[in-house]
Coordinates of C-alpha atoms and ligand atoms in Angstrom, one line a residue:
X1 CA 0.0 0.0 0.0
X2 CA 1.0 3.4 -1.2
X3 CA 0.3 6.3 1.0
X4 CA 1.5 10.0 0.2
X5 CA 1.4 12.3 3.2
X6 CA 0.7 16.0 2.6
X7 CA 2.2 18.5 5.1
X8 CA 2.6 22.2 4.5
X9 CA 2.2 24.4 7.6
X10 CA 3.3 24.4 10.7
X11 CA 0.4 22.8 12.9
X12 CA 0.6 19.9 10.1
X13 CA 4.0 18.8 11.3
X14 CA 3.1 17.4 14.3
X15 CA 0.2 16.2 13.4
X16 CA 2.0 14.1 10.5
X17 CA 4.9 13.0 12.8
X18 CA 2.6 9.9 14.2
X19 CA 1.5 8.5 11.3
X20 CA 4.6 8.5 9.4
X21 CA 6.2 7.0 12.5
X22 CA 3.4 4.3 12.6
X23 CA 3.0 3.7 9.2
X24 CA 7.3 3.2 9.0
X25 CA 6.7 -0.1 11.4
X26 CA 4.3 -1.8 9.4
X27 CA 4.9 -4.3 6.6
X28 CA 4.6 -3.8 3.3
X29 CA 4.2 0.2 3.3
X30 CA 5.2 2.6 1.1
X31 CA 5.1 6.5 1.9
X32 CA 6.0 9.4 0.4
X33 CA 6.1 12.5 2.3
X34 CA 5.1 16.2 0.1
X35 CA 6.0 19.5 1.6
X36 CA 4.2 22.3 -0.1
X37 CA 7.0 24.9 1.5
X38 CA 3.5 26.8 2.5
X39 CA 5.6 27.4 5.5
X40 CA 9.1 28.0 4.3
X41 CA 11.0 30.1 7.6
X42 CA 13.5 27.7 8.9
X43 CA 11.7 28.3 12.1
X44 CA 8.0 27.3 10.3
X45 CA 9.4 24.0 8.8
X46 CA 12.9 22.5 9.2
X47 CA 13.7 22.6 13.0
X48 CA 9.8 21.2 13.7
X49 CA 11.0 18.2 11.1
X50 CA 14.1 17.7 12.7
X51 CA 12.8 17.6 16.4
X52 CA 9.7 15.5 15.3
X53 CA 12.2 13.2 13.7
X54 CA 10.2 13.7 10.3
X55 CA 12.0 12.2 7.0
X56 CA 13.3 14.9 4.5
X57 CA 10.1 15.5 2.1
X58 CA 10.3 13.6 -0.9
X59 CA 9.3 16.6 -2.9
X60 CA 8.9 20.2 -2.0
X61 CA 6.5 22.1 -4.5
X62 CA 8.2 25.6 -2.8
X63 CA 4.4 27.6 -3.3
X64 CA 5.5 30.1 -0.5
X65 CA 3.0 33.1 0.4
X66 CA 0.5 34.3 -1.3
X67 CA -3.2 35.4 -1.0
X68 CA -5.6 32.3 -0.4
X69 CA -6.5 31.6 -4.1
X70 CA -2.7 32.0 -5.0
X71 CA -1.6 29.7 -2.3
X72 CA -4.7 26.7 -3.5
X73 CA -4.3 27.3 -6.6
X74 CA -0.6 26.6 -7.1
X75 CA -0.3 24.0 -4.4
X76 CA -3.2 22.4 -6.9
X77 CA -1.4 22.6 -10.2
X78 CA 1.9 21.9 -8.6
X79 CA 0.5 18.8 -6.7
X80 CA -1.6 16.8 -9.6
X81 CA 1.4 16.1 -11.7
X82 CA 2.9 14.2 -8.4
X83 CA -0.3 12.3 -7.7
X84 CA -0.3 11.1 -11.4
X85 CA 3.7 10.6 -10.9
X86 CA 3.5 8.3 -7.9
X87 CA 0.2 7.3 -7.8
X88 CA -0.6 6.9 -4.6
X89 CA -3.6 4.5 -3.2
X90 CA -4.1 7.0 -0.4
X91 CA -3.6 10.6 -0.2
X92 CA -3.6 11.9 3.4
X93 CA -4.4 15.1 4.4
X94 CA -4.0 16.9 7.8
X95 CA -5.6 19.7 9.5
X96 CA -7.3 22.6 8.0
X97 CA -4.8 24.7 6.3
X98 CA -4.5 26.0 2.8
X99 CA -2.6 22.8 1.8
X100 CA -5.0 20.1 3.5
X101 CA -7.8 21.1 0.8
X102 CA -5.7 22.1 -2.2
X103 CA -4.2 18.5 -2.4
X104 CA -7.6 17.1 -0.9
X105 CA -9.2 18.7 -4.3
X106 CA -6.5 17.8 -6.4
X107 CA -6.8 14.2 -5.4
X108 CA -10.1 13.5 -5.7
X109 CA -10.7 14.8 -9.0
X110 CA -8.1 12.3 -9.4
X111 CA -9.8 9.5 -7.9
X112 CA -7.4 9.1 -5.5
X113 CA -9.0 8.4 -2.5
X114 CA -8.4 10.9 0.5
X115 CA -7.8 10.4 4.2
X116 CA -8.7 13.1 6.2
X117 CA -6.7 13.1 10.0
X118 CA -8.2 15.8 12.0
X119 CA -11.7 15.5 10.3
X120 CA -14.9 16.9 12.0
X121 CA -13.9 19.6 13.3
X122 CA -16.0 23.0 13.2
X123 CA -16.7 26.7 14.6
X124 CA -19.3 27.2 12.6
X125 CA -17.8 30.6 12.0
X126 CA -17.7 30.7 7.7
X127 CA -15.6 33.9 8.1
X128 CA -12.7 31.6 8.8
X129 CA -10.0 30.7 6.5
X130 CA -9.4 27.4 8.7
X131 CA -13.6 26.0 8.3
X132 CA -14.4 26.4 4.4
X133 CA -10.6 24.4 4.6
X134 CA -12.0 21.9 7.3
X135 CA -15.8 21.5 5.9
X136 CA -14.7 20.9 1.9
X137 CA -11.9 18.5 2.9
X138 CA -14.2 16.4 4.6
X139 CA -16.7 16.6 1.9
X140 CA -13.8 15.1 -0.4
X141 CA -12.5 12.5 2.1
X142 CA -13.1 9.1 2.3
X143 CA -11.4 8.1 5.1
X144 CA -12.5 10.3 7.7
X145 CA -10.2 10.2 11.4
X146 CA -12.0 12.7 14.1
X147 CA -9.9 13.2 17.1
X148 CA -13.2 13.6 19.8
X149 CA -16.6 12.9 19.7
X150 CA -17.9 15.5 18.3
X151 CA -16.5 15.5 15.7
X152 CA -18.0 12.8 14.7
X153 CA -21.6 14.2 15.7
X154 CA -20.5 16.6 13.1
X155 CA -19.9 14.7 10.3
X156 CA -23.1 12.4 10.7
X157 CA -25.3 15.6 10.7
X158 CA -23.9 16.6 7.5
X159 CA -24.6 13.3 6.0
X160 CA -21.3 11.4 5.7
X161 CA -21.7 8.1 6.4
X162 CA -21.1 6.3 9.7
X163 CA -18.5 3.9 7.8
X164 CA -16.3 6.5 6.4
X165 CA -15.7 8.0 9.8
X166 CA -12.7 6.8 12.4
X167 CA -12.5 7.7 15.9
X168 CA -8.7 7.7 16.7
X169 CA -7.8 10.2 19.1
X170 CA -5.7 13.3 18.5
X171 CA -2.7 13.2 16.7
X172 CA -1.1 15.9 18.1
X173 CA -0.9 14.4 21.5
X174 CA 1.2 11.7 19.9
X175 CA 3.8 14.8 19.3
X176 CA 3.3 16.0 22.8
X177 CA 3.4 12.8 24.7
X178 CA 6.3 12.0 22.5
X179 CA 8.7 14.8 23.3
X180 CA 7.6 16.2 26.5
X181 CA 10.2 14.7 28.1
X182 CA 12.6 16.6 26.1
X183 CA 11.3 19.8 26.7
X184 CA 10.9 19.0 30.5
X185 CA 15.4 19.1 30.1
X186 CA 15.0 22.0 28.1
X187 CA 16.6 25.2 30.0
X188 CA 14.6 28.5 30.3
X189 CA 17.8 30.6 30.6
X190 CA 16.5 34.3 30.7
X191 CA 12.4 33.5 30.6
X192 CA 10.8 34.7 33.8
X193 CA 9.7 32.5 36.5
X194 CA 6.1 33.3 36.3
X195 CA 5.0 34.1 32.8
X196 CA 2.0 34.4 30.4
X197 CA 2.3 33.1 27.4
X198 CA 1.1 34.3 23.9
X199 CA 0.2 33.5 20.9
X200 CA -1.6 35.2 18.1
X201 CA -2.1 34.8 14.6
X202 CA -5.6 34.8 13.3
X203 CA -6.3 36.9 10.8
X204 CA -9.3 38.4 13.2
X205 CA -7.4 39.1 15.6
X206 CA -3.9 40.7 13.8
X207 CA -5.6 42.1 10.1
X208 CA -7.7 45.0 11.9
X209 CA -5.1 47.3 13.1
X210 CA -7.9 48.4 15.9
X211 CA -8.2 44.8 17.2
X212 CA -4.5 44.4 17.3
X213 CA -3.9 47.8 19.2
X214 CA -6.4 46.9 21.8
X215 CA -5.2 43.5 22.4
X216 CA -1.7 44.6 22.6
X217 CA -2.9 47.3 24.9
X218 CA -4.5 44.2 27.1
X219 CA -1.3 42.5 27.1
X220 CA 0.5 45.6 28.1
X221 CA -1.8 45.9 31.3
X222 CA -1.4 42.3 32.5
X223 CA 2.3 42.6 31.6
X224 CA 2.3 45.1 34.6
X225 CA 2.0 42.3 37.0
X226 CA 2.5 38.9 35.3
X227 CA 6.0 39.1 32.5
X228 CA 3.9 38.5 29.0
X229 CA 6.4 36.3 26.6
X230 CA 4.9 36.6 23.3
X231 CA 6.6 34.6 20.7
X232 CA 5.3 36.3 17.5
X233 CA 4.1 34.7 14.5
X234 CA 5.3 36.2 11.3
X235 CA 1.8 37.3 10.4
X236 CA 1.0 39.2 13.8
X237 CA 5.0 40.7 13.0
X238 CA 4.5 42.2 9.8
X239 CA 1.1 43.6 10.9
X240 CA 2.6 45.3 13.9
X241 CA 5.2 47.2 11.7
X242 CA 2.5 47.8 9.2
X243 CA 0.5 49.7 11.9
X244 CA 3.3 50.9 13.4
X245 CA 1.8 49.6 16.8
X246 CA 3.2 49.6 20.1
X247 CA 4.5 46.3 22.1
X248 CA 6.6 48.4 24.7
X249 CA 8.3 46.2 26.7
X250 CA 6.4 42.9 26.1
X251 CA 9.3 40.1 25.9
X252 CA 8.3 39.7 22.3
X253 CA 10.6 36.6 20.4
X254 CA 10.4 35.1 16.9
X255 CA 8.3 31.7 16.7
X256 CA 10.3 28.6 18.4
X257 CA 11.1 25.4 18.3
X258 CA 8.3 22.5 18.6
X259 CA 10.6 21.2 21.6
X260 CA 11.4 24.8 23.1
X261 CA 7.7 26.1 23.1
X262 CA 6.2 23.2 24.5
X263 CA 8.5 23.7 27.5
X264 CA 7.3 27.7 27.8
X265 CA 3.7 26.4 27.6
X266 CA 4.2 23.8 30.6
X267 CA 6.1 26.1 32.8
X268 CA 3.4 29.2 31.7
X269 CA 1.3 30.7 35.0
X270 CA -1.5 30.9 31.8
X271 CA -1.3 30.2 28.0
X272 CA -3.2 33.3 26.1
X273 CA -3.9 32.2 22.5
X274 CA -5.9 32.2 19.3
X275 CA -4.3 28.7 18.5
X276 CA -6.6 25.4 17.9
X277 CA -3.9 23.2 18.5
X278 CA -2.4 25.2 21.4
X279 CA -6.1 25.0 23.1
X280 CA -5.6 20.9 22.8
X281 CA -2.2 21.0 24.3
X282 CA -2.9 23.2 27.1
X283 CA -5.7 20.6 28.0
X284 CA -3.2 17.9 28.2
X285 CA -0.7 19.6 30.0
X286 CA -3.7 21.0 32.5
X287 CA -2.0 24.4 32.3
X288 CA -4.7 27.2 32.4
X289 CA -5.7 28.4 28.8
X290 CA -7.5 31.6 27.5
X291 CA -8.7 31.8 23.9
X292 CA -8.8 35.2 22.6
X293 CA -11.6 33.8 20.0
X294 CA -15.7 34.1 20.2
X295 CA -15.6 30.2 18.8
X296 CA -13.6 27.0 18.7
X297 CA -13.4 23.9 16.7
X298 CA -12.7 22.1 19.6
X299 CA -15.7 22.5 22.6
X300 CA -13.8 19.3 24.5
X301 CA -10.9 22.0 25.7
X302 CA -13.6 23.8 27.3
X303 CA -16.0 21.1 28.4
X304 CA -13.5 18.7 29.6
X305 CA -10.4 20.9 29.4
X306 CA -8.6 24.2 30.8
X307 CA -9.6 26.6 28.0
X308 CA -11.8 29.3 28.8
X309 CA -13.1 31.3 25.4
X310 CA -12.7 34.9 26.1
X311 CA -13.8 36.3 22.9
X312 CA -12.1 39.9 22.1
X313 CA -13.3 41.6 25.6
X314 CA -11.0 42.8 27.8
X315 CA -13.2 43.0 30.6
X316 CA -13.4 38.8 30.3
X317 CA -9.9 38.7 29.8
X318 CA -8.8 40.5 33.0
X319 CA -11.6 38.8 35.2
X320 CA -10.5 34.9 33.6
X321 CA -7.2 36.1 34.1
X322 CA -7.5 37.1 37.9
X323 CA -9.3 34.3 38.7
X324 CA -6.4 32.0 37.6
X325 CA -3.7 34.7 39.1
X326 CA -6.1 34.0 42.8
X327 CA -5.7 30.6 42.6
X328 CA -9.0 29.5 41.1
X329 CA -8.4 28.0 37.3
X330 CA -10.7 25.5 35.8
X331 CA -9.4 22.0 36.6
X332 CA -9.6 19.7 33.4
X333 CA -9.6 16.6 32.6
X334 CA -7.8 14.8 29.2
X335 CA -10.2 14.1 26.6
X336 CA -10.9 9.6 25.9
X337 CA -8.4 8.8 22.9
X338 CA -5.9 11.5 23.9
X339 CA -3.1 8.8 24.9
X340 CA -0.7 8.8 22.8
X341 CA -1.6 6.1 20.5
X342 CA -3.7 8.1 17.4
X343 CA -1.1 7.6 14.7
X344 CA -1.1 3.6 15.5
X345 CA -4.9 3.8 15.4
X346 CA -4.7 5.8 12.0
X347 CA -2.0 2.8 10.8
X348 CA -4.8 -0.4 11.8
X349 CA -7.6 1.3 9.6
X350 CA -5.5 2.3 6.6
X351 CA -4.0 -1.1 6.7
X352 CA -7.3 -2.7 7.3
X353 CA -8.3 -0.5 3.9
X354 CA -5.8 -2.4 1.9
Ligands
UD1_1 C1 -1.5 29.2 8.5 C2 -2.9 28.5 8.5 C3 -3.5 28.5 9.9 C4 -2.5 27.9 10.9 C5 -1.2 28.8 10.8 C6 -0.1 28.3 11.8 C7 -4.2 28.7 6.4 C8 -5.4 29.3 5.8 N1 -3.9 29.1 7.6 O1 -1.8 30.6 8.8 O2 -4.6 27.7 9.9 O3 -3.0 28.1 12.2 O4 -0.7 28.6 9.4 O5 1.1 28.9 11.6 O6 -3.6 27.8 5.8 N2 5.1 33.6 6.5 C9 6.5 33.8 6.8 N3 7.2 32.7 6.9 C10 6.7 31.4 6.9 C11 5.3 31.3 6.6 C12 4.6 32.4 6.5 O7 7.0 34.9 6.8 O8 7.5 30.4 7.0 C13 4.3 34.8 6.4 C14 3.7 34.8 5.0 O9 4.5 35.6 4.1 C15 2.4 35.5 5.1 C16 2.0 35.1 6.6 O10 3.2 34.7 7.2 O11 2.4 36.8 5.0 C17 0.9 34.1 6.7 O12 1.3 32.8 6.2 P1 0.2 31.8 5.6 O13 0.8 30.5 5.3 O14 -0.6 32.5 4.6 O15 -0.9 31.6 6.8 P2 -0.7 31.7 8.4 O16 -1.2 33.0 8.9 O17 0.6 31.2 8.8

């Protein structure tokens, strides 16, 4: 059996790690890995392969920035002449970036059929990039793998059949569980004792110059009493200059290491984000998380985990926040099929497929 892995961002990276690992132990195999270079910062891609212990991609289609129908568009045409190269029996997709539904598309105009990790996922907020991605991908997919329950409550309501759809777990804890060890050696040489931690990159939150002035106003307030480190995402730095915003003396650093940041998140006092994937591992780790978002994809972080949606109010961010400075956080609890094991349940079906 031939499967071709499609990464292209940075959440994918860890979310492919797993399966390739899984898939590598099992007879009679083949995989090819594809990097669309949708992320191509040394800091997006290559130090997340090399910690994750990711193979070199077999091919790099080098697509780079661009608006949204730039970016599908040429991962598309650049993708189908691989697919009819290599011809893969499976084509999996991760996530819900730009490259998850380009090659999803691609493939299954090919009839290649498509497996979907990370399926069933939604916000029902249509104004985000990340759910047209997540809702046409797994209208194309055949193999559907959900990482929670309802995710699978979302995909029978729109119709896909009960057989298509796989209950593994998440992926991403895979990653986590994998290499939290390391980062529990890492050293936090000249990070604060007690920190929050921040991330921000949604176009929401960073393209209205407005929203971004008053969060980093927010951030400026808390920074007052609790240190604020604030690795910055190359999005949210390009629109600060472009503002010409303020971030006085925030501890503002460029985007880390896989290994590096999950050692800030552990250590953090809070985790402030507008991350999916950071809301999941905050929920493992049980270290406090607030969502700077009016939705998520993921309601198990907030009805079983630590994350607490805060929407873009600073009145709920302060009060959430005080109440986790006093003492009082949300206890969670890890989510069933958050163990470690996903990317082995993801190997059984596709080689039950075969
Ligand atoms: C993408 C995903 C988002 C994911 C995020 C994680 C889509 C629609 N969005 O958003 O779901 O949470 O990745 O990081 O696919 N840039 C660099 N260096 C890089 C990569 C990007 O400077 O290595 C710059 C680009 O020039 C661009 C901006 O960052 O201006 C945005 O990159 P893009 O890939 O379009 O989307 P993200 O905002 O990163």
């Amino acid at each position: 059996m031939h499967i071709l892995h499609v990464v292209g961002a940075r959440p994918n990276f860890m979310k492919a790690a797993p399966v390739l690992h899984a898939l590598r132990k099992r007879s009679a195999v083949q995989q090819t890995l594809v990097h669309t270079g949708q992320h191509y910062d040394a800091n997006m891609s290559d130090v997340f392969f090399s910690q994750l212990e990711i193979p070199s991609p077999d091919v790099n289609l080098g697509i780079g920035s661009g608006s949204h129908a730039q970016q599908t568009a040429e991962i598309m045409s650049r993708f189908e002449p691989i697919v009819l190269e290599r011809k893969p029996d499976v084509v999996l997709v991760y996530g819900d970036v730009n490259s998850t539904v380009a090659a999803a598309l691609a493939s299954a105009k090919l009839g290649i059929r498509v497996g979907h990790v990370e399926a069933g996922l939604r916000s029902f907020d249509w104004s985000m990039p990340e759910e047209i991605n997540r809702v046409v991908t797994d209208r194309l997919a055949d193999l559907l793998f959900t990482p929670s329950e309802d995710g699978d409550r979302n995909l029978v309501q729109e119709g896909v059949p009960a057989e298509k759809i796989f209950r593994v777990g998440n992926v991403m804890i895979d990653s986590l569980v994998r290499l939290l060890p390391a980062a529990m050696r890492c050293p936090r040489n000249g990070f604060p004792q007690c920190y929050a931690l921040v991330t921000l990159h949604r176009p929401s939150n960073v393209d209205d110059s407005k929203t971004l002035k008053s969060i980093l106003q927010s951030l400026l307030e808390i920074h007052q009493d609790l240190a604020v480190v604030f690795p910055v995402h190359p999005r949210t730095r390009q629109r600060i200059e472009e503002f010409g915003l303020n971030a006085g003396n925030l501890h503002l650093i460029g985007p880390l290491p896989y290994v590096e940041f999950l050692a800030l998140q552990h250590g953090a006092a809070v985790v402030i984000t507008d991350s999916g994937g950071i809301q999941e591992e905050t929920t493992y780790m049980g270290v406090p998380c607030l969502t700077l978002r009016n939705n998520t994809e993921r309601p198990v972080t907030v009805s079983l985990g630590t994350n607490v949606i805060v929407g873009q109010e600073r009145d709920k961010l302060s009060l959430e926040l005080s109440k986790i400075l006093a003492g009082k956080a949300k206890k969670g609890t890890i989510p069933p099929l958050w163990d470690g094991h996903a990317g082995e349940r993801i190997a059984d079906v596709l080689q039950s497929q075969s």
